Amino acid sequence: MAGKEVVLSVQDLSITYLTRRGRLQAVSHVSFDLHRGETLALIGESGCGKSTLNFGLMRLLPKNANTDTGKIVYTDRAGQKIDVLALNTRSLRKFRWSECAMVFQGAQNSLNPVIHVRDMIYDTANAHGLNNRGEVRERALELFRKVRLDPERVFNSYPHELSGGMRQRVLIALGLLLNPQVVIFDEPTTALDILTQRSILNVLRDLKEELGFSSIFISHDLAVAAEIADTVATMYAGEIVEMGPVNDIFYEPRHAYTLGLMEASPRLSVGREELDGIPGSPPDLVELPTGCKFHIRCPFAIETCKTTPPQLEQASIGHIVACYKSSEVLEKGKELRSVSSTARVARLS
Ligand SMILES: Nc1ncnc2c1ncn2[C@@H]1O[C@H](COP(=O)(O)OP(=O)(O)OP(=O)(O)O)[C@@H](O)[C@H]1O
Ligand SMILES: [Mg+2]
């Protein structure tokens, strides 16, 4: 993505929640640039801060959350730079949906059952100043066609008349209604069966091609992310620990946690009957461990990892990693791949 214009630039973003037990560090010093037309996948286990990070980008954090450090700069179509953290309520309203939209995690299961799909569309359009019903209807039908729904039927349905996959497509279309430059998809395929997952991924790929928006695609599944992403960022305990072009991350992971996610993925880890997953569980974000936050679970950990947090460093072009043992991880990954390469290739094709 080098050379392409940056649409969204996030620098040193940290977000905490105030909880009964104290401050919970959900996002720690996260930085990345999202380029025009790029899909950035954020991957990591449950609770690593993926949704919080994106709520932070959209300024949709709940009251007990605080953005402690960081800067979010959005560049609009006219090339004007917008300081997202400084937007007032009115400008925020325009920013959301028209510039940057989010398809929320699990939303397909929490749609209001007594509101028609068409009214959801009209209400959203209305809230953003699009009052011409005829035009809104045309735009919605066109988007429904693009997400491969039967436009007329779905437009006039109630959510409960649609399957989970169809509801997710409606939400994707709704997210695109105001033609945003950036779309955040929070776990859009989770909880859907494998065929529906596949068709949603195909729809997203086609939409991205046709409409050219940039997106952040959140998933806990590296295999799913790899199908759609240009760039992959691995998050662990609120931090980005590795980030790079999809093929680098997929074929040459350098952080033990990324390698662990790969081995824990049922569609990627082959040659073994049982999946080990990653032993242990993520740390308590209220009382974070010293050193590398992953060291307790890491098979590569050395003494330094317990005391001194590794910094993100460049490993190859566009590929950064925060791990003292990244060379060993890379070698281990290659070894595992060569053991199971035949079966792996068979599965991926
Ligand atoms: N409103 C809240 N108040 C306090 N803590 C919260 C709140 N929302 C999330 N958290 C905590 O912040 C951390 C990050 O949560 P977040 O939902 O961002 O993770 P996630 O990576 O999106 O997980 P998942 O894959 O399960 O969706 C977790 O420890 C979670 O318990
Ligand atoms: Mg989440």
Short mmCIF file of N, CA, C and O in Angstrom, two decimals, residues 70-177:
data_model
loop_
_atom_site.label_atom_id
_atom_site.label_comp_id
_atom_site.label_asym_id
_atom_site.label_seq_id
_atom_site.Cartn_x
_atom_site.Cartn_y
_atom_site.Cartn_z
N GLY A 70 -3.50 9.82 22.03
CA GLY A 70 -3.63 9.50 20.61
C GLY A 70 -4.20 10.58 19.75
O GLY A 70 -4.72 11.59 20.22
N LYS A 71 -4.11 10.30 18.47
CA LYS A 71 -4.61 11.21 17.46
C LYS A 71 -5.24 10.38 16.35
O LYS A 71 -4.71 9.33 15.97
N ILE A 72 -6.38 10.83 15.86
CA ILE A 72 -7.04 10.15 14.74
C ILE A 72 -7.27 11.20 13.67
O ILE A 72 -7.99 12.18 13.90
N VAL A 73 -6.62 11.03 12.54
CA VAL A 73 -6.78 12.01 11.46
C VAL A 73 -7.43 11.34 10.26
O VAL A 73 -6.93 10.33 9.75
N TYR A 74 -8.55 11.91 9.84
CA TYR A 74 -9.29 11.39 8.69
C TYR A 74 -9.14 12.38 7.54
O TYR A 74 -9.24 13.59 7.75
N THR A 75 -8.89 11.88 6.35
CA THR A 75 -8.77 12.77 5.18
C THR A 75 -10.00 12.59 4.30
O THR A 75 -10.26 11.49 3.82
N ASP A 76 -10.77 13.64 4.14
CA ASP A 76 -12.01 13.51 3.36
C ASP A 76 -11.72 13.53 1.85
O ASP A 76 -10.57 13.65 1.43
N ARG A 77 -12.77 13.42 1.04
CA ARG A 77 -12.58 13.30 -0.40
C ARG A 77 -11.95 14.53 -1.02
O ARG A 77 -11.30 14.45 -2.05
N ALA A 78 -12.15 15.65 -0.37
CA ALA A 78 -11.57 16.89 -0.89
C ALA A 78 -10.12 17.05 -0.44
O ALA A 78 -9.47 18.05 -0.75
N GLY A 79 -9.64 16.09 0.33
CA GLY A 79 -8.25 16.15 0.78
C GLY A 79 -8.07 16.90 2.08
O GLY A 79 -6.96 17.10 2.56
N GLN A 80 -9.20 17.30 2.68
CA GLN A 80 -9.12 18.04 3.93
C GLN A 80 -8.90 17.09 5.11
O GLN A 80 -9.56 16.05 5.20
N LYS A 81 -7.98 17.47 5.99
CA LYS A 81 -7.69 16.61 7.13
C LYS A 81 -8.60 16.97 8.30
O LYS A 81 -8.78 18.13 8.64
N ILE A 82 -9.17 15.93 8.90
CA ILE A 82 -10.12 16.14 10.00
C ILE A 82 -9.59 15.46 11.26
O ILE A 82 -9.25 14.27 11.24
N ASP A 83 -9.51 16.24 12.33
CA ASP A 83 -9.07 15.71 13.62
C ASP A 83 -10.31 15.09 14.30
O ASP A 83 -11.14 15.81 14.85
N VAL A 84 -10.43 13.78 14.21
CA VAL A 84 -11.67 13.12 14.64
C VAL A 84 -11.94 13.33 16.14
O VAL A 84 -13.09 13.53 16.55
N LEU A 85 -10.89 13.35 16.94
CA LEU A 85 -11.10 13.50 18.39
C LEU A 85 -11.57 14.91 18.76
O LEU A 85 -12.06 15.13 19.86
N ALA A 86 -11.44 15.85 17.81
CA ALA A 86 -11.84 17.22 18.11
C ALA A 86 -13.22 17.57 17.53
O ALA A 86 -13.70 18.68 17.69
N LEU A 87 -13.86 16.62 16.83
CA LEU A 87 -15.15 16.92 16.18
C LEU A 87 -16.24 17.23 17.20
O LEU A 87 -16.35 16.54 18.22
N ASN A 88 -17.06 18.24 16.92
CA ASN A 88 -18.21 18.50 17.80
C ASN A 88 -19.38 17.59 17.40
O ASN A 88 -19.33 16.88 16.39
N THR A 89 -20.42 17.62 18.19
CA THR A 89 -21.53 16.67 18.02
C THR A 89 -22.11 16.73 16.61
O THR A 89 -22.40 15.70 16.01
N ARG A 90 -22.25 17.94 16.09
CA ARG A 90 -22.86 18.09 14.78
C ARG A 90 -21.97 17.50 13.67
O ARG A 90 -22.44 16.75 12.81
N SER A 91 -20.70 17.81 13.75
CA SER A 91 -19.77 17.30 12.73
C SER A 91 -19.62 15.79 12.85
O SER A 91 -19.43 15.09 11.85
N LEU A 92 -19.69 15.32 14.08
CA LEU A 92 -19.59 13.87 14.30
C LEU A 92 -20.69 13.13 13.59
O LEU A 92 -20.51 12.06 13.02
N ARG A 93 -21.85 13.71 13.64
CA ARG A 93 -23.02 13.11 13.02
C ARG A 93 -22.79 12.92 11.51
O ARG A 93 -23.12 11.90 10.94
N LYS A 94 -22.18 13.91 10.89
CA LYS A 94 -21.89 13.83 9.47
C LYS A 94 -20.76 12.82 9.22
O LYS A 94 -20.78 12.05 8.26
N PHE A 95 -19.78 12.85 10.13
CA PHE A 95 -18.64 11.96 9.99
C PHE A 95 -19.10 10.50 9.99
O PHE A 95 -18.73 9.70 9.13
N ARG A 96 -19.96 10.18 10.97
CA ARG A 96 -20.45 8.81 11.05
C ARG A 96 -21.42 8.58 9.89
O ARG A 96 -22.23 9.44 9.59
N TRP A 97 -21.34 7.47 9.30
CA TRP A 97 -22.17 7.06 8.16
C TRP A 97 -21.74 7.70 6.85
O TRP A 97 -21.53 7.01 5.88
N SER A 98 -21.60 9.05 6.80
CA SER A 98 -21.27 9.67 5.51
C SER A 98 -19.79 9.53 5.18
O SER A 98 -19.41 9.45 4.02
N GLU A 99 -18.95 9.54 6.21
CA GLU A 99 -17.51 9.43 5.96
C GLU A 99 -17.01 8.06 6.40
O GLU A 99 -16.23 7.42 5.73
N CYS A 100 -17.46 7.64 7.58
CA CYS A 100 -16.97 6.41 8.18
C CYS A 100 -18.16 5.68 8.81
O CYS A 100 -18.85 6.23 9.65
N ALA A 101 -18.43 4.48 8.31
CA ALA A 101 -19.58 3.73 8.82
C ALA A 101 -19.12 2.45 9.49
O ALA A 101 -18.02 1.97 9.21
N MET A 102 -19.95 1.92 10.38
CA MET A 102 -19.57 0.69 11.07
C MET A 102 -20.73 -0.29 11.03
O MET A 102 -21.87 0.07 11.30
N VAL A 103 -20.42 -1.53 10.65
CA VAL A 103 -21.41 -2.60 10.73
C VAL A 103 -21.09 -3.32 12.04
O VAL A 103 -20.04 -3.95 12.18
N PHE A 104 -21.99 -3.18 13.01
CA PHE A 104 -21.68 -3.60 14.37
C PHE A 104 -21.69 -5.10 14.58
O PHE A 104 -22.47 -5.83 13.94
N GLN A 105 -20.84 -5.51 15.51
CA GLN A 105 -20.74 -6.92 15.88
C GLN A 105 -22.10 -7.42 16.39
O GLN A 105 -22.71 -6.80 17.25
N GLY A 106 -22.57 -8.52 15.82
CA GLY A 106 -23.80 -9.15 16.32
C GLY A 106 -25.08 -8.40 16.01
O GLY A 106 -26.16 -8.80 16.43
N ALA A 107 -24.98 -7.31 15.24
CA ALA A 107 -26.18 -6.49 15.02
C ALA A 107 -27.27 -7.24 14.27
O ALA A 107 -28.45 -6.96 14.42
N GLN A 108 -26.85 -8.23 13.46
CA GLN A 108 -27.86 -8.96 12.69
C GLN A 108 -28.84 -9.71 13.60
O GLN A 108 -29.93 -10.06 13.20
N ASN A 109 -28.40 -9.93 14.85
CA ASN A 109 -29.28 -10.63 15.78
C ASN A 109 -30.01 -9.69 16.73
O ASN A 109 -30.75 -10.13 17.60
N SER A 110 -29.77 -8.40 16.58
CA SER A 110 -30.44 -7.50 17.52
C SER A 110 -31.24 -6.41 16.80
O SER A 110 -31.51 -5.36 17.35
N LEU A 111 -31.65 -6.72 15.56
CA LEU A 111 -32.48 -5.75 14.84
C LEU A 111 -33.86 -5.69 15.47
O LEU A 111 -34.39 -6.71 15.91
N ASN A 112 -34.43 -4.51 15.49
CA ASN A 112 -35.77 -4.35 16.06
C ASN A 112 -36.79 -5.13 15.21
O ASN A 112 -36.99 -4.81 14.04
N PRO A 113 -37.44 -6.14 15.81
CA PRO A 113 -38.30 -7.01 15.00
C PRO A 113 -39.55 -6.33 14.46
O PRO A 113 -40.15 -6.81 13.50
N VAL A 114 -39.96 -5.22 15.07
CA VAL A 114 -41.20 -4.59 14.60
C VAL A 114 -40.95 -3.43 13.62
O VAL A 114 -41.87 -2.75 13.22
N ILE A 115 -39.69 -3.23 13.27
CA ILE A 115 -39.41 -2.18 12.28
C ILE A 115 -39.07 -2.80 10.93
O ILE A 115 -38.18 -3.63 10.82
N HIS A 116 -39.81 -2.39 9.92
CA HIS A 116 -39.58 -2.83 8.56
C HIS A 116 -38.16 -2.49 8.11
O HIS A 116 -37.63 -1.44 8.49
N VAL A 117 -37.60 -3.30 7.26
CA VAL A 117 -36.28 -2.98 6.69
C VAL A 117 -36.35 -1.60 6.03
O VAL A 117 -35.47 -0.76 6.21
N ARG A 118 -37.42 -1.34 5.30
CA ARG A 118 -37.50 -0.06 4.57
C ARG A 118 -37.48 1.13 5.54
O ARG A 118 -36.90 2.17 5.26
N ASP A 119 -38.11 0.95 6.71
CA ASP A 119 -38.12 2.07 7.66
C ASP A 119 -36.75 2.28 8.31
O ASP A 119 -36.37 3.41 8.62
N MET A 120 -36.03 1.17 8.49
CA MET A 120 -34.65 1.30 8.98
C MET A 120 -33.84 2.15 8.02
O MET A 120 -33.08 3.02 8.40
N ILE A 121 -34.04 1.86 6.74
CA ILE A 121 -33.32 2.59 5.69
C ILE A 121 -33.74 4.06 5.68
O ILE A 121 -32.91 4.96 5.73
N TYR A 122 -35.07 4.30 5.67
CA TYR A 122 -35.54 5.69 5.63
C TYR A 122 -35.09 6.46 6.86
O TYR A 122 -34.69 7.62 6.77
N ASP A 123 -35.15 5.81 8.04
CA ASP A 123 -34.76 6.50 9.28
C ASP A 123 -33.29 6.91 9.24
O ASP A 123 -32.94 8.02 9.62
N THR A 124 -32.45 5.96 8.78
CA THR A 124 -31.01 6.27 8.72
C THR A 124 -30.76 7.41 7.75
O THR A 124 -30.03 8.36 8.06
N ALA A 125 -31.41 7.33 6.57
CA ALA A 125 -31.22 8.37 5.56
C ALA A 125 -31.70 9.72 6.09
O ALA A 125 -31.00 10.74 5.98
N ASN A 126 -32.86 9.68 6.73
CA ASN A 126 -33.46 10.88 7.28
C ASN A 126 -32.56 11.57 8.30
O ASN A 126 -32.38 12.79 8.28
N ALA A 127 -31.98 10.75 9.17
CA ALA A 127 -31.11 11.28 10.23
C ALA A 127 -29.91 11.99 9.64
O ALA A 127 -29.23 12.75 10.32
N HIS A 128 -29.62 11.72 8.38
CA HIS A 128 -28.47 12.36 7.74
C HIS A 128 -28.87 13.30 6.61
O HIS A 128 -28.10 13.56 5.70
N GLY A 129 -30.12 13.74 6.67
CA GLY A 129 -30.56 14.80 5.76
C GLY A 129 -31.00 14.33 4.39
O GLY A 129 -31.22 15.15 3.50
N LEU A 130 -31.13 13.01 4.18
CA LEU A 130 -31.63 12.53 2.89
C LEU A 130 -33.14 12.29 3.04
O LEU A 130 -33.56 11.29 3.60
N ASN A 131 -33.90 13.24 2.55
CA ASN A 131 -35.34 13.15 2.80
C ASN A 131 -36.15 12.72 1.58
O ASN A 131 -37.35 12.47 1.69
N ASN A 132 -35.52 12.64 0.44
CA ASN A 132 -36.24 12.24 -0.76
C ASN A 132 -36.40 10.72 -0.78
O ASN A 132 -35.47 9.98 -1.11
N ARG A 133 -37.60 10.27 -0.41
CA ARG A 133 -37.83 8.84 -0.25
C ARG A 133 -37.57 8.04 -1.51
O ARG A 133 -37.05 6.94 -1.47
N GLY A 134 -37.97 8.62 -2.64
CA GLY A 134 -37.78 7.93 -3.92
C GLY A 134 -36.31 7.65 -4.17
O GLY A 134 -35.90 6.53 -4.51
N GLU A 135 -35.49 8.67 -3.93
CA GLU A 135 -34.05 8.51 -4.16
C GLU A 135 -33.44 7.51 -3.18
O GLU A 135 -32.61 6.68 -3.55
N VAL A 136 -33.87 7.61 -1.93
CA VAL A 136 -33.35 6.70 -0.90
C VAL A 136 -33.71 5.26 -1.26
O VAL A 136 -32.88 4.34 -1.18
N ARG A 137 -34.94 5.09 -1.70
CA ARG A 137 -35.40 3.75 -2.06
C ARG A 137 -34.56 3.19 -3.22
O ARG A 137 -34.09 2.06 -3.17
N GLU A 138 -34.34 4.01 -4.22
CA GLU A 138 -33.53 3.58 -5.37
C GLU A 138 -32.13 3.17 -4.95
O GLU A 138 -31.60 2.15 -5.37
N ARG A 139 -31.54 4.01 -4.09
CA ARG A 139 -30.18 3.74 -3.61
C ARG A 139 -30.14 2.42 -2.82
O ARG A 139 -29.26 1.59 -3.00
N ALA A 140 -31.16 2.23 -1.97
CA ALA A 140 -31.21 1.00 -1.15
C ALA A 140 -31.38 -0.23 -2.05
O ALA A 140 -30.69 -1.24 -1.87
N LEU A 141 -32.27 -0.12 -3.02
CA LEU A 141 -32.50 -1.27 -3.91
C LEU A 141 -31.23 -1.62 -4.69
O LEU A 141 -30.89 -2.78 -4.86
N GLU A 142 -30.53 -0.58 -5.11
CA GLU A 142 -29.29 -0.80 -5.85
C GLU A 142 -28.26 -1.51 -4.95
O GLU A 142 -27.60 -2.47 -5.37
N LEU A 143 -28.18 -1.06 -3.71
CA LEU A 143 -27.22 -1.69 -2.78
C LEU A 143 -27.65 -3.13 -2.47
O LEU A 143 -26.82 -4.03 -2.35
N PHE A 144 -28.94 -3.34 -2.31
CA PHE A 144 -29.43 -4.71 -2.05
C PHE A 144 -29.04 -5.63 -3.20
O PHE A 144 -28.67 -6.77 -3.00
N ARG A 145 -29.16 -5.11 -4.41
CA ARG A 145 -28.75 -5.90 -5.58
C ARG A 145 -27.27 -6.23 -5.49
O ARG A 145 -26.85 -7.35 -5.71
N LYS A 146 -26.49 -5.23 -5.11
CA LYS A 146 -25.04 -5.44 -5.03
C LYS A 146 -24.67 -6.46 -3.96
O LYS A 146 -23.68 -7.18 -4.10
N VAL A 147 -25.44 -6.53 -2.86
CA VAL A 147 -25.13 -7.53 -1.83
C VAL A 147 -25.90 -8.84 -2.10
O VAL A 147 -25.99 -9.71 -1.24
N ARG A 148 -26.45 -8.93 -3.27
CA ARG A 148 -27.12 -10.14 -3.76
C ARG A 148 -28.34 -10.54 -2.93
O ARG A 148 -28.49 -11.68 -2.50
N LEU A 149 -29.16 -9.53 -2.68
CA LEU A 149 -30.46 -9.79 -2.06
C LEU A 149 -31.54 -9.51 -3.10
O LEU A 149 -31.31 -8.73 -4.03
N ASP A 150 -32.69 -10.14 -2.91
CA ASP A 150 -33.83 -9.86 -3.76
C ASP A 150 -34.37 -8.49 -3.31
O ASP A 150 -35.02 -8.39 -2.26
N PRO A 151 -34.08 -7.41 -4.07
CA PRO A 151 -34.27 -6.06 -3.53
C PRO A 151 -35.68 -5.74 -3.04
O PRO A 151 -35.83 -5.33 -1.88
N GLU A 152 -36.66 -5.95 -3.89
CA GLU A 152 -38.03 -5.56 -3.52
C GLU A 152 -38.52 -6.33 -2.30
O GLU A 152 -39.10 -5.77 -1.37
N ARG A 153 -38.28 -7.62 -2.33
CA ARG A 153 -38.79 -8.47 -1.24
C ARG A 153 -38.16 -8.06 0.09
O ARG A 153 -38.85 -7.86 1.08
N VAL A 154 -36.84 -7.91 0.08
CA VAL A 154 -36.15 -7.60 1.33
C VAL A 154 -36.53 -6.20 1.83
O VAL A 154 -36.74 -5.99 3.02
N PHE A 155 -36.65 -5.26 0.91
CA PHE A 155 -36.99 -3.89 1.28
C PHE A 155 -38.30 -3.84 2.06
O PHE A 155 -38.46 -3.06 2.99
N ASN A 156 -39.21 -4.73 1.70
CA ASN A 156 -40.53 -4.72 2.34
C ASN A 156 -40.70 -5.79 3.41
O ASN A 156 -41.81 -6.13 3.78
N SER A 157 -39.57 -6.31 3.92
CA SER A 157 -39.66 -7.38 4.93
C SER A 157 -39.47 -6.83 6.34
O SER A 157 -38.97 -5.73 6.53
N TYR A 158 -39.83 -7.68 7.30
CA TYR A 158 -39.41 -7.48 8.68
C TYR A 158 -38.15 -8.32 8.89
O TYR A 158 -38.01 -9.37 8.25
N PRO A 159 -37.28 -7.88 9.80
CA PRO A 159 -36.03 -8.63 10.01
C PRO A 159 -36.25 -10.12 10.27
O PRO A 159 -35.50 -10.96 9.79
N HIS A 160 -37.30 -10.46 11.01
CA HIS A 160 -37.49 -11.88 11.37
C HIS A 160 -37.86 -12.75 10.16
O HIS A 160 -37.81 -13.97 10.23
N GLU A 161 -38.20 -12.09 9.07
CA GLU A 161 -38.52 -12.87 7.86
C GLU A 161 -37.26 -13.21 7.06
O GLU A 161 -37.34 -13.87 6.04
N LEU A 162 -36.12 -12.73 7.55
CA LEU A 162 -34.87 -12.94 6.82
C LEU A 162 -33.93 -13.85 7.62
O LEU A 162 -33.97 -13.86 8.85
N SER A 163 -33.07 -14.58 6.91
CA SER A 163 -32.08 -15.42 7.59
C SER A 163 -30.97 -14.53 8.16
O SER A 163 -30.86 -13.35 7.80
N GLY A 164 -30.12 -15.11 9.02
CA GLY A 164 -29.00 -14.36 9.60
C GLY A 164 -28.10 -13.76 8.54
O GLY A 164 -27.70 -12.59 8.62
N GLY A 165 -27.81 -14.55 7.51
CA GLY A 165 -26.94 -14.07 6.43
C GLY A 165 -27.58 -12.93 5.66
O GLY A 165 -26.91 -11.97 5.26
N MET A 166 -28.90 -13.02 5.46
CA MET A 166 -29.61 -11.94 4.73
C MET A 166 -29.63 -10.66 5.57
O MET A 166 -29.43 -9.56 5.05
N ARG A 167 -29.83 -10.83 6.88
CA ARG A 167 -29.84 -9.65 7.76
C ARG A 167 -28.47 -8.98 7.74
O ARG A 167 -28.36 -7.76 7.73
N GLN A 168 -27.43 -9.81 7.73
CA GLN A 168 -26.09 -9.24 7.70
C GLN A 168 -25.87 -8.45 6.41
O GLN A 168 -25.28 -7.38 6.41
N ARG A 169 -26.40 -8.96 5.29
CA ARG A 169 -26.28 -8.24 4.01
C ARG A 169 -27.05 -6.92 4.06
O ARG A 169 -26.61 -5.92 3.49
N VAL A 170 -28.23 -6.95 4.71
CA VAL A 170 -29.00 -5.70 4.84
C VAL A 170 -28.15 -4.67 5.60
O VAL A 170 -28.06 -3.50 5.21
N LEU A 171 -27.49 -5.13 6.66
CA LEU A 171 -26.68 -4.21 7.46
C LEU A 171 -25.47 -3.69 6.69
O LEU A 171 -25.07 -2.54 6.85
N ILE A 172 -24.92 -4.54 5.86
CA ILE A 172 -23.79 -4.10 5.03
C ILE A 172 -24.29 -3.02 4.06
O ILE A 172 -23.67 -1.96 3.91
N ALA A 173 -25.44 -3.28 3.44
CA ALA A 173 -26.03 -2.29 2.51
C ALA A 173 -26.33 -0.98 3.25
O ALA A 173 -26.05 0.12 2.75
N LEU A 174 -26.86 -1.11 4.46
CA LEU A 174 -27.19 0.07 5.26
C LEU A 174 -25.93 0.88 5.57
O LEU A 174 -25.92 2.11 5.51
N GLY A 175 -24.86 0.16 5.87
CA GLY A 175 -23.58 0.82 6.15
C GLY A 175 -23.08 1.63 4.95
O GLY A 175 -22.41 2.63 5.11
N LEU A 176 -23.44 1.16 3.75
CA LEU A 176 -22.95 1.82 2.53
C LEU A 176 -23.91 2.89 2.00
O LEU A 176 -23.62 3.56 1.02
N LEU A 177 -25.05 3.03 2.68
CA LEU A 177 -26.12 3.90 2.18
C LEU A 177 -25.63 5.32 1.88
O LEU A 177 -26.01 5.92 0.89
#
